[in-house]
Coordinates of C-alpha atoms and ligand atoms in Angstrom, one line a residue:
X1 CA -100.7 13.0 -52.4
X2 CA -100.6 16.5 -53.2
X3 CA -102.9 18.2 -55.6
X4 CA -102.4 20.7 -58.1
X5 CA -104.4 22.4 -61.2
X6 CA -103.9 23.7 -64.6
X7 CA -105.6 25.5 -67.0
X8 CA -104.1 25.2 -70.4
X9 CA -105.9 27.6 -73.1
X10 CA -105.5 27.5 -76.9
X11 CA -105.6 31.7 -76.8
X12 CA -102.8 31.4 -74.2
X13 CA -99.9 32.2 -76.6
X14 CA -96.1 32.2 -75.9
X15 CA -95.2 32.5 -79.3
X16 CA -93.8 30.6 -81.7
X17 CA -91.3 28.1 -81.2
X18 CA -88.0 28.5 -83.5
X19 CA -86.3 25.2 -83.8
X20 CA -83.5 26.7 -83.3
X21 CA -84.5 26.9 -79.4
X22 CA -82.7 23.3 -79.7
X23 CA -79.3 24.2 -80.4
X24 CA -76.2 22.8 -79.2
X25 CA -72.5 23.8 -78.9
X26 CA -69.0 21.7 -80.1
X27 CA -65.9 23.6 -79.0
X28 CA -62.6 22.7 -79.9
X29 CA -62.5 21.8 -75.7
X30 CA -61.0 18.5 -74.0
X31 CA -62.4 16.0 -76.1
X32 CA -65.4 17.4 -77.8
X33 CA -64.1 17.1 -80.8
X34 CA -61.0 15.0 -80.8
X35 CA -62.4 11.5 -79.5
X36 CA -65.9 13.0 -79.0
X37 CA -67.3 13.3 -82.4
X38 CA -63.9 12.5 -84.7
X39 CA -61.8 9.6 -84.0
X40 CA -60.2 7.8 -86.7
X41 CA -59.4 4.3 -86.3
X42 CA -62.6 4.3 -84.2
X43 CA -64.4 0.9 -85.5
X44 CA -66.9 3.5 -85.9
X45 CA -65.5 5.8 -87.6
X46 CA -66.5 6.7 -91.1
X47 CA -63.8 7.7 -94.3
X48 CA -63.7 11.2 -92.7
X49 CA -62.6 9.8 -89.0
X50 CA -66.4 10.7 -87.2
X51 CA -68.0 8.6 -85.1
X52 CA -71.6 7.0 -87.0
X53 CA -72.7 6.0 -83.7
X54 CA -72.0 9.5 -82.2
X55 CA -73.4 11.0 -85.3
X56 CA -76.8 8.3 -84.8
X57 CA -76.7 9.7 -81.2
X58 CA -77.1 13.4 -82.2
X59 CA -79.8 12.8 -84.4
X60 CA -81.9 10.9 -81.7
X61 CA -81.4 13.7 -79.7
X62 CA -82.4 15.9 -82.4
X63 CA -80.3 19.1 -82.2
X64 CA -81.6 21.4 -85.7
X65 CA -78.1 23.8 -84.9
X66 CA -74.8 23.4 -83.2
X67 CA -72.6 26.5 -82.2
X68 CA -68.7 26.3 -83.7
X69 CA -65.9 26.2 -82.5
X70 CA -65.9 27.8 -79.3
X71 CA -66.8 29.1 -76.8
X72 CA -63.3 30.4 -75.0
X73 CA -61.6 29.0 -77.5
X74 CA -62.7 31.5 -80.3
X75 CA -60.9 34.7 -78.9
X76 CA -57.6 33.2 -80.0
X77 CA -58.5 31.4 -82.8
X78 CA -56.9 31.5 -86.5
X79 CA -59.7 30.3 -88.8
X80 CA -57.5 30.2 -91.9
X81 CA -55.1 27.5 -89.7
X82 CA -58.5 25.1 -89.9
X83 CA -59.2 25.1 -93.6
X84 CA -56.8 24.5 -96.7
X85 CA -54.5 20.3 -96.3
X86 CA -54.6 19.1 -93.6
X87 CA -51.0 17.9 -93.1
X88 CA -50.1 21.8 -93.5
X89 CA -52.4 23.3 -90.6
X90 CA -50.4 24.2 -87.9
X91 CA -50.2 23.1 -84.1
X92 CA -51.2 25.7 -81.9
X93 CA -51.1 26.8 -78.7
X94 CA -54.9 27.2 -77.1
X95 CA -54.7 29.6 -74.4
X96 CA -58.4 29.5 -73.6
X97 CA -57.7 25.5 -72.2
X98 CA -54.5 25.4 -72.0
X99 CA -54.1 22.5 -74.7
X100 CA -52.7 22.1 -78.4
X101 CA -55.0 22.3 -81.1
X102 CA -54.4 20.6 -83.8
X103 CA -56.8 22.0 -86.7
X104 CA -57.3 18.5 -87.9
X105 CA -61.3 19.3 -87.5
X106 CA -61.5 22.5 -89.2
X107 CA -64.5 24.3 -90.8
X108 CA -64.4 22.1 -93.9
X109 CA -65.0 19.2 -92.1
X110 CA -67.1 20.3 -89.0
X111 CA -69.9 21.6 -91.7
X112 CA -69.8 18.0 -93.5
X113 CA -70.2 16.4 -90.0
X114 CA -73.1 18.9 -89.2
X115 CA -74.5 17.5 -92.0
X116 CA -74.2 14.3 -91.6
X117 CA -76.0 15.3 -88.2
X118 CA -78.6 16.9 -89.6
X119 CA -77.8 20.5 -88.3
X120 CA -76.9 23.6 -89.2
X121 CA -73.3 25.6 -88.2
X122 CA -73.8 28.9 -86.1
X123 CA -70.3 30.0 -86.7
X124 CA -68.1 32.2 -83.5
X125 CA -65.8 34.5 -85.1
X126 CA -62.9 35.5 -83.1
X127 CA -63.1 39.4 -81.8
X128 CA -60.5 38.8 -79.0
X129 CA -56.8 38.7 -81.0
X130 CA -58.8 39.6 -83.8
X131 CA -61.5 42.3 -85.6
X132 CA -64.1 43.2 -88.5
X133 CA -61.5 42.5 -91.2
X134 CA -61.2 38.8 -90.2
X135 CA -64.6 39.0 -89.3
X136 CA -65.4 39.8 -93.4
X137 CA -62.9 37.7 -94.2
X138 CA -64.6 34.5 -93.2
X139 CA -67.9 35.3 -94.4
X140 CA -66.4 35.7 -98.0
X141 CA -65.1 32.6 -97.4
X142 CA -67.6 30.2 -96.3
X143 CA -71.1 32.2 -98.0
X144 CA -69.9 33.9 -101.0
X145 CA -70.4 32.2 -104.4
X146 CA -66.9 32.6 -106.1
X147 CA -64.9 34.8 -107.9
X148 CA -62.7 36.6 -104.9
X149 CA -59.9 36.0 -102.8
X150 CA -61.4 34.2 -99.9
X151 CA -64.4 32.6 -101.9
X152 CA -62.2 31.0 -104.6
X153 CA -59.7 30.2 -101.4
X154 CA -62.6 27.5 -100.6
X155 CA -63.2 26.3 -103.8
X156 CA -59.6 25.5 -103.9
X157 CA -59.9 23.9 -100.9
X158 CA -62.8 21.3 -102.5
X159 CA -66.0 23.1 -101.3
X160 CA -67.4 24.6 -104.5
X161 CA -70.9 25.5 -103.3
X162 CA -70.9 27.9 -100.8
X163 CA -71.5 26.6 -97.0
X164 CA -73.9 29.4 -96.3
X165 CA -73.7 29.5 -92.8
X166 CA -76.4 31.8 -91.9
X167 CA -76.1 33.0 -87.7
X168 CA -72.7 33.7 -86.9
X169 CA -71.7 35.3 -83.4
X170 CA -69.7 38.3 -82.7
X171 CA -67.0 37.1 -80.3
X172 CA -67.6 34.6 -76.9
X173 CA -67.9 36.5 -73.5
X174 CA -66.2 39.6 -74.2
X175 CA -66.6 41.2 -71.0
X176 CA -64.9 38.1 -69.4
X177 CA -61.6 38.6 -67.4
X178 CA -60.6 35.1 -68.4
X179 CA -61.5 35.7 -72.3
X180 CA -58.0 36.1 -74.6
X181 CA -58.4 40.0 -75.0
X182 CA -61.5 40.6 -73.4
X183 CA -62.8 44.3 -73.9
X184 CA -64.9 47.0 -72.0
X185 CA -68.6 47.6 -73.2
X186 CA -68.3 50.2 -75.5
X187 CA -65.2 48.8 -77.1
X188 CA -66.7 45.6 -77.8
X189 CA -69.8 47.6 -78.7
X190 CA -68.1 49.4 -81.0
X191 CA -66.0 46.6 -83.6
X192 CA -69.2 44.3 -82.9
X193 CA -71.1 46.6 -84.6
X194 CA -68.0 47.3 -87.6
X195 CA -67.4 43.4 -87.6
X196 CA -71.0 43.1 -88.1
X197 CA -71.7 45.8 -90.8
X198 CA -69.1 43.8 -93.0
X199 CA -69.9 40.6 -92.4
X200 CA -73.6 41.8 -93.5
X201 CA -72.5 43.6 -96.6
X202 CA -70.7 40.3 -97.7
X203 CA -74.2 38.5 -96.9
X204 CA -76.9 40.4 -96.4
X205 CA -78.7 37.2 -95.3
X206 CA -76.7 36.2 -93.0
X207 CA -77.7 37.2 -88.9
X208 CA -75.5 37.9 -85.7
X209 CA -75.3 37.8 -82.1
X210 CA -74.2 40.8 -80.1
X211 CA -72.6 39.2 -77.2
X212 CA -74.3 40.2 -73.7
X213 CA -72.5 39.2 -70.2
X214 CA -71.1 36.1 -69.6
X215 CA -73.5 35.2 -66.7
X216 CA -76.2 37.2 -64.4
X217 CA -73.9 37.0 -61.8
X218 CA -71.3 39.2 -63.4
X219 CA -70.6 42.1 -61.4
X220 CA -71.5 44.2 -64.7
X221 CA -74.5 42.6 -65.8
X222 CA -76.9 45.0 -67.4
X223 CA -74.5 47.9 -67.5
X224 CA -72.6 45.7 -70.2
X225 CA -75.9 45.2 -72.1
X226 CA -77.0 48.6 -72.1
X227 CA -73.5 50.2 -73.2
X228 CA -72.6 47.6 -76.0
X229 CA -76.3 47.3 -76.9
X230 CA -76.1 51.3 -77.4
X231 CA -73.5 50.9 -79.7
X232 CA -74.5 48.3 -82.0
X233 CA -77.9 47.9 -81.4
X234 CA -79.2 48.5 -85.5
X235 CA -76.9 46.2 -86.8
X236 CA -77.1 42.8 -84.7
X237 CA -80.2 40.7 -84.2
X238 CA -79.3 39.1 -81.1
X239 CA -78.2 39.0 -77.7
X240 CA -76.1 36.1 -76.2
X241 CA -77.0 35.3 -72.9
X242 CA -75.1 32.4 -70.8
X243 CA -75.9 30.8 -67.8
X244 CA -74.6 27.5 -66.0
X245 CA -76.0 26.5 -62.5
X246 CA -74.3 23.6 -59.6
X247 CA -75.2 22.1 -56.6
X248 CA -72.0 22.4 -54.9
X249 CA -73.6 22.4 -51.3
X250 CA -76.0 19.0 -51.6
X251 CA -79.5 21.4 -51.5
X252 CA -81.4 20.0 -53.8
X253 CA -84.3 21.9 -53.3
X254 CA -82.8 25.0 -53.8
X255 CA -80.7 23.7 -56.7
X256 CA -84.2 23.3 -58.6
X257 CA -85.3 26.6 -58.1
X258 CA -82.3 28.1 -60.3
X259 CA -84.7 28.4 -63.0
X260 CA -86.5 31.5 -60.8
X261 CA -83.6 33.0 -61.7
X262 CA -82.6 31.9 -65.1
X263 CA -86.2 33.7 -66.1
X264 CA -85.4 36.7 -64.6
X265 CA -82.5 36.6 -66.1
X266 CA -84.0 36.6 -69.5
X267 CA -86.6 39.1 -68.3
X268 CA -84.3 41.8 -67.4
X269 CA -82.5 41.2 -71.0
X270 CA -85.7 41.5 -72.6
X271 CA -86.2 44.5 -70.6
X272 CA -82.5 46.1 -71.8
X273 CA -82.9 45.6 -75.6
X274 CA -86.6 47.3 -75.4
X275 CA -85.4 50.1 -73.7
X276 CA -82.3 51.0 -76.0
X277 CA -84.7 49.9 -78.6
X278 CA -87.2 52.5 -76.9
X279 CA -84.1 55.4 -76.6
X280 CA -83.3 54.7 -80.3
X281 CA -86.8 55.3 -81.6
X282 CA -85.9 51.9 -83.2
X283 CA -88.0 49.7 -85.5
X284 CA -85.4 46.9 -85.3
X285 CA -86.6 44.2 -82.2
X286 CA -83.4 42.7 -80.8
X287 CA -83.9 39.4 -79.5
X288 CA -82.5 36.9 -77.4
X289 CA -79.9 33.7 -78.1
X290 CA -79.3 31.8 -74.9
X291 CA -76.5 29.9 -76.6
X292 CA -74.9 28.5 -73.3
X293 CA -77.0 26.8 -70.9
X294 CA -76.5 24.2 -68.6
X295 CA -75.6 22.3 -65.4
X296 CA -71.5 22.9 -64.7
X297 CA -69.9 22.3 -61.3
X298 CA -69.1 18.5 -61.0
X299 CA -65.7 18.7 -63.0
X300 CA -64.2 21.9 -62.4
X301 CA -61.7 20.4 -59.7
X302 CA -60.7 17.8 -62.1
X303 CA -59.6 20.1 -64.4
X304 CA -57.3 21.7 -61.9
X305 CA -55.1 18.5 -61.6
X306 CA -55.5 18.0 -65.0
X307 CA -54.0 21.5 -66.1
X308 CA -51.0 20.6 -63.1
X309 CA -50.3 17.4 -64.5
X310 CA -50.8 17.6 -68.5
X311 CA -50.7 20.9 -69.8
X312 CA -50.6 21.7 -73.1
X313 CA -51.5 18.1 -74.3
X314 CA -54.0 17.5 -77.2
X315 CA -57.8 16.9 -76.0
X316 CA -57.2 17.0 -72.2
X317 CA -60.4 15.8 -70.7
X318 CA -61.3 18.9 -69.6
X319 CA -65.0 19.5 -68.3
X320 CA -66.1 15.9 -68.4
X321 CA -69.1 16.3 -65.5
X322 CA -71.1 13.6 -64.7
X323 CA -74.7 14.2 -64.5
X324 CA -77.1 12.6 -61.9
X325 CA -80.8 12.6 -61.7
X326 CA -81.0 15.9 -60.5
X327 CA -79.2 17.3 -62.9
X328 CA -81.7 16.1 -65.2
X329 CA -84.4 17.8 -63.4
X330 CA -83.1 21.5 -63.7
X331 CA -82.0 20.7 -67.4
X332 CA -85.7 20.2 -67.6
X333 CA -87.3 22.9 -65.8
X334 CA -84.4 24.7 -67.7
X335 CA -86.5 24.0 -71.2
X336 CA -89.5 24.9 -69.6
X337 CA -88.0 28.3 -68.9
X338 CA -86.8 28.7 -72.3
X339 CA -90.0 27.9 -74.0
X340 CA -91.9 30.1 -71.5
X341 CA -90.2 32.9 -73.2
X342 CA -90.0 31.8 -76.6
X343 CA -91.4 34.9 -77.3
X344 CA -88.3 36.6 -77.4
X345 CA -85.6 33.7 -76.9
X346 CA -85.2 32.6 -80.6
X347 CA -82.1 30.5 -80.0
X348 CA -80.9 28.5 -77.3
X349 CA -77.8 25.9 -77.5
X350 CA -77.5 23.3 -74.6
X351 CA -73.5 23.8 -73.5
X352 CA -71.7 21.2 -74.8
X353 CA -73.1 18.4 -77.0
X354 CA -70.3 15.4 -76.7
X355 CA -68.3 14.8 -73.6
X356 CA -67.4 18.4 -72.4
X357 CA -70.3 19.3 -70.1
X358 CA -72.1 16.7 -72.8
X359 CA -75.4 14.8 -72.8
X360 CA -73.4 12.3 -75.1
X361 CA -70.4 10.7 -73.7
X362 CA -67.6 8.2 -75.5
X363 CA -64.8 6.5 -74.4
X364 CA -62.1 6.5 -76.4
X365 CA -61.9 3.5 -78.8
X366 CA -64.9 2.4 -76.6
X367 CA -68.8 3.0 -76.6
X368 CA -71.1 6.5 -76.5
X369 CA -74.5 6.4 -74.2
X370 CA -76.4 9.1 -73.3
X371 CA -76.3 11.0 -69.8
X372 CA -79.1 12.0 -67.6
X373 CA -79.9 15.0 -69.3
X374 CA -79.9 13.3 -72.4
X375 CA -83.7 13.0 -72.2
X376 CA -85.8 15.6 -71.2
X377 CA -83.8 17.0 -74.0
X378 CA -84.7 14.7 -76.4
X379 CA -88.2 15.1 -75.0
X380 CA -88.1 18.5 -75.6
X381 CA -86.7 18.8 -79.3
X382 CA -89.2 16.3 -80.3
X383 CA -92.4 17.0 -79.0
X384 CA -91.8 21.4 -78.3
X385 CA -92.7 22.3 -81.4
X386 CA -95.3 24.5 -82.8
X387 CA -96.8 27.4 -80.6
X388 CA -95.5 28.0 -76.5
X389 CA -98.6 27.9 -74.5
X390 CA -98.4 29.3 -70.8
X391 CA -99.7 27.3 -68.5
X392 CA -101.8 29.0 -65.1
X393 CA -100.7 26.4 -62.3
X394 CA -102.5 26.7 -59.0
X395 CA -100.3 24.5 -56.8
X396 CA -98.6 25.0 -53.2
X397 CA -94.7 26.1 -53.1
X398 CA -91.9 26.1 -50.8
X399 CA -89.0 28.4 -49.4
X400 CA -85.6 27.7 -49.7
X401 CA -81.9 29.5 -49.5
X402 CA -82.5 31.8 -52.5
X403 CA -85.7 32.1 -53.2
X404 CA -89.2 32.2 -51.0
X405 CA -91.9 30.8 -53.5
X406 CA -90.7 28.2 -55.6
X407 CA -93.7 26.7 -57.0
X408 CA -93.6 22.8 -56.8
X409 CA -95.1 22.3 -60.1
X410 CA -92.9 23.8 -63.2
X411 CA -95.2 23.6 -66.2
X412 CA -95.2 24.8 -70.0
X413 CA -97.6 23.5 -72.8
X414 CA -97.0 23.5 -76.9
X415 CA -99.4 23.3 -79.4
X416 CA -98.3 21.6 -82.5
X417 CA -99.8 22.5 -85.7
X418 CA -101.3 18.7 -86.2
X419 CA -103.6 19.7 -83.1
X420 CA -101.6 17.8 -80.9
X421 CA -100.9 19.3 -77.4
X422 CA -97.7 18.3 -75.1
X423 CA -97.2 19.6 -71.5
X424 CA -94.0 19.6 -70.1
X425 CA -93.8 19.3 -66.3
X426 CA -91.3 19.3 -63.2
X427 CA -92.4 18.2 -60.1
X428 CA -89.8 19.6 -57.5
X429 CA -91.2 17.6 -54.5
X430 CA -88.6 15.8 -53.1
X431 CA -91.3 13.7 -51.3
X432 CA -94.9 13.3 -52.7
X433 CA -96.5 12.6 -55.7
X434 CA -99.4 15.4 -57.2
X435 CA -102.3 14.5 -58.5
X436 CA -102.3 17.1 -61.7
X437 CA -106.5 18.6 -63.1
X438 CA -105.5 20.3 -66.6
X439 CA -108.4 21.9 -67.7
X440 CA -108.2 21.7 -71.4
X441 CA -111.5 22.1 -72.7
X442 CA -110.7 24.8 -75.5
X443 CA -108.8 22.4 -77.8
X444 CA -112.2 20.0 -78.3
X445 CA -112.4 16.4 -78.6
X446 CA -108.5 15.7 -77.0
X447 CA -107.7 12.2 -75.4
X448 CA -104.0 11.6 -73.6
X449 CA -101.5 9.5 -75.7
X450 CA -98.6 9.1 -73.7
X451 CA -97.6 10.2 -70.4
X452 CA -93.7 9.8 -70.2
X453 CA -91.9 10.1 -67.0
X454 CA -87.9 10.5 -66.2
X455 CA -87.0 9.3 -62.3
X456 CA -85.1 7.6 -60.0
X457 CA -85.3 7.4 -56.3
X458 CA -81.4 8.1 -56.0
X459 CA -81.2 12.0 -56.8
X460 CA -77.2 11.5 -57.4
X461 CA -77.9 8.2 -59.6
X462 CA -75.9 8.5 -63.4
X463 CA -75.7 6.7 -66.2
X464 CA -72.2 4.8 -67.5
X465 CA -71.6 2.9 -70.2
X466 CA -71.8 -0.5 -68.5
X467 CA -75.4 1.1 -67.0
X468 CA -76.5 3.2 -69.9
X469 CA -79.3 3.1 -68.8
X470 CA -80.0 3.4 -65.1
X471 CA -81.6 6.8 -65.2
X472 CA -83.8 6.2 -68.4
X473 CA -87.5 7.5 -69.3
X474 CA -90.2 5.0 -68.5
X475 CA -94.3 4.7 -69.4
X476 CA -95.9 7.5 -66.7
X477 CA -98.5 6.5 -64.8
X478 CA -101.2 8.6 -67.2
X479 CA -104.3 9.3 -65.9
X480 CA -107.8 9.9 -66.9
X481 CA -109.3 12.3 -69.5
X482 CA -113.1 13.3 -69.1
X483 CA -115.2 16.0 -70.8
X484 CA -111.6 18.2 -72.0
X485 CA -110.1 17.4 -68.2
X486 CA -107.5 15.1 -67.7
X487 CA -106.5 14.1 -63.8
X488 CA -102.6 13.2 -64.1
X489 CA -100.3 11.6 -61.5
X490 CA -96.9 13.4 -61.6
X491 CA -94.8 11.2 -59.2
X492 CA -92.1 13.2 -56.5
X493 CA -89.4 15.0 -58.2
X494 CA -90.0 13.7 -61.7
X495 CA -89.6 15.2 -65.4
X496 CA -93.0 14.6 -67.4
X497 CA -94.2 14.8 -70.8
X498 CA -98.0 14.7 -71.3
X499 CA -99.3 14.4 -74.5
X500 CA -102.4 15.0 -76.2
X501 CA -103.8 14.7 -79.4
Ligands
AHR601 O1 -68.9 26.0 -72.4 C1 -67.6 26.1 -71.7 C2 -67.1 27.5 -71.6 O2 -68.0 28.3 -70.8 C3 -67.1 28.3 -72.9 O3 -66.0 28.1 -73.6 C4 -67.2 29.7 -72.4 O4 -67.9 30.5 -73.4 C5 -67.9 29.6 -71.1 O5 -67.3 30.3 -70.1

């Protein structure tokens, strides 16, 4: 057995953690919405056509804010085609995936099932087809009281209190190729920051996301966040950032070290808004909404003969990957990341929430269950609460393709405001267990409550509905806890939740 140490000090302070750090993200995609979460005639279904066992499955996973409705989708959306009867909402082409939408979910509906859910919109307007007046437009409609066009449009439509949707991003991926009109840097920079000005004036409570590159590995990363950044940086609060990883090759090992570079990632961000905030002589901090995140690779070929055989049909299912036990590891140590720099990453929404690249999965007049990923989610959203603590991890690492020190253990603490302490833990051995010394003598009388551990000994083993539960989280083998030190096993390539209180 390995061994490895931590010391875990109350003074070591992240920040705080915003809730919102457990978003999530339903686009009108494949069949997120239509037989994901809405399906009438579903023996589930409730008067409004969602699924109440979908709904029960969101709020055990505990997602405070989910991101609406797209994605791709939103750069050719029409939001007054989702609101007003439904039998007069037209069909329409989606160009983003190649589908027909239907606008039978629209924004009426989607912020009573969000609701229902216990979460809160964060609401894409469209700046691909469209611009700022749209942009105002909406806000009127869904946030202000009553009394003009747009705001007495919804009370028309049945909603008379306003929906007050309070984050609302500027556009999807805008420096995309793919994206329906996508834009250079300073163009988008330029009607983000108009679109956001009126949207603000409508609301002045409302806040928005500047949209920064679609990925790190865009060949203008960093020159898009500079230029936009410089040309709307005083009137948005927030920069999107979006990252998916795969294993396309089988190396496992090196597939768990993608979170080296999600953090640098967010570090060189971090390091973009300070420095226009720097060249601005600003007062305003712009930080950081990582509102796409997540493994993507197992489906993509799929979709291909999908899109040759079935084109234009209504919820296609479009980017239905499976995820295995690995999969669950780097969705782990992709938490960890995120709560490392809570500092400055206020938002974060796991990419998607029901069946499209989806924790949840359903089967169409069948049963949901929960995927491998499911649970160091859950874990996460439940017990990462409070303040980020860092975590100083003296432990051996290992080279592989990308990277030459990948530290073994992955590690991040929280420190609830009960007293309570939970470490969140990775171990990326493929072969041996560590024995884990967390020095955590600055929190006083602590003793360990539960040590929760997610493995399997297959690396590519999922869940289904027949076997929901095949990769599931099990009692952890704990350890011992003796004058504010606690000696831990963490068993080969496992996910871990220690918790103290
Ligand atoms: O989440 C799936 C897609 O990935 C989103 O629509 C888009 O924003 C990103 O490219």
């Amino acid at each position: 057995m390995k061994k490895a140490s931590m010391i875990l000090h109350k003074d070591f302070i992240i920040g705080k953690v915003d809730k919102r750090l457990y978003g999530s993200f339903i686009e009108h995609l494949g069949r997120a919405v239509y037989g994901g979460i809405y399906e009438p005639g579903h023996p589930e279904a409730d008067e409004q056509g969602f699924r109440k066992d979908v709904i029960e499955m969101v709020k055990k996973l505990g997602v405070p804010l989910v991101r609406y409705p797209g994605g791709s989708f939103v750069s050719g959306f029409n939001w007054e085609d989702s609101v007003g009867p439904r039998e007069q909402r037209p069909k329409r082409l989606d160009l983003a995936w190649f589908t027909t939408e239907t606008n039978e979910v629209g924004l009426h509906e989607f912020a009573d099932w969000c609701q229902a859910a216990g979460s809160e919109v964060m609401y894409a307007i469209n700046l691909g087809t469209r611009g700022p007046e749209n942009a105002r437009d909406i806000v009127e409609y869904a946030n202000h009281p009553g009394g003009s066009k747009f705001s007495d449009l919804r009370i028309a439509n049945g909603k008379k209190e306003p929906l007050g949707i309070k984050l609302w991003c500027l556009g999807n991926e805008m420096d995309g190729p793919w994206q329906i009109c996508s834009r250079t840097a300073k163009e988008y920079g330029r009607v983000a920051n108009e679109a956001s000005k009126l949207m603000k004036w409508v609301d002045p409570t409302i806040e928005t996301v500047a949209c920064g590159s679609s990925g790190s590995q865009m060949p203008t990363f960093g020159d898009w966040e500079l230029e936009m950044l410089n040309e709307c940086y005083e009137n948005i609060d927030y920069v999107s950032l979006h990252r998916y990883y795969g294993n396309p090759t089988g190396d496992t090992p090196n597939f768990l070290a993608s979170t080296l570079d999600m953090d640098d990632f967010i570090k060189t961000v971090v390091a973009i808004c300070d420095s226009v905030k720097g060249k601005k002589h600003s007062k305003h901090t712009v930080n950081l909404s990582f509102d796409e995140w997540n493994v993507w690779y197992h489906s993509r070929q799929q979709d291909e003969e999908i899109w040759k055989q079935d084109k234009w049909n209504r919820a296609l299912p479009l980017l239905e990957d499976i995820y295995n036990f690995e999969d669950a590891l780097l969705v782990g140590s992709m938490l960890i990341t995120l709560l490392r720099n809570a500092d400055r990453v206020k938002i974060a929404c796991l990419a998607q929430l029901v069946n499209v690249i989806a924790p949840i999965m359903t089967r169409n007049g069948g049963g949901c269950w929960a995927q491998t990923i499911f649970f160091p989610f859950m874990h996460a959203a439940h017990f990462g609460r409070g303040t980020a603590l860092n975590t100083l991890v003296s432990c051996p690492s290992y080279a592989c393709q990308d990277h030459d020190q990948v530290p073994y253990i992955d590690a991040v603490a929280t420190l609830e405001d009960d007293g309570s302490v939970s470490v969140f833990c990775v171990n990326r051995d493929m072969e041996e267990d560590f024995q884990l010394e967390i020095d955590l003598s600055s929190f006083g009388q602590l003793s360990i409550k539960e040590h929760i551990v997610l493995h399997h000994d297959d690396v590519k083993a999922i869940n289904t509905e027949e076997h929901p539960d095949n990769v599931s989280p099990v009692a952890g083998p704990g350890g011992t806890m003796e004058n504010g030190r606690a000696s831990i096993r963490i068993p080969a390539l496992s996910w871990n939740v220690i918790r103290f209180c």
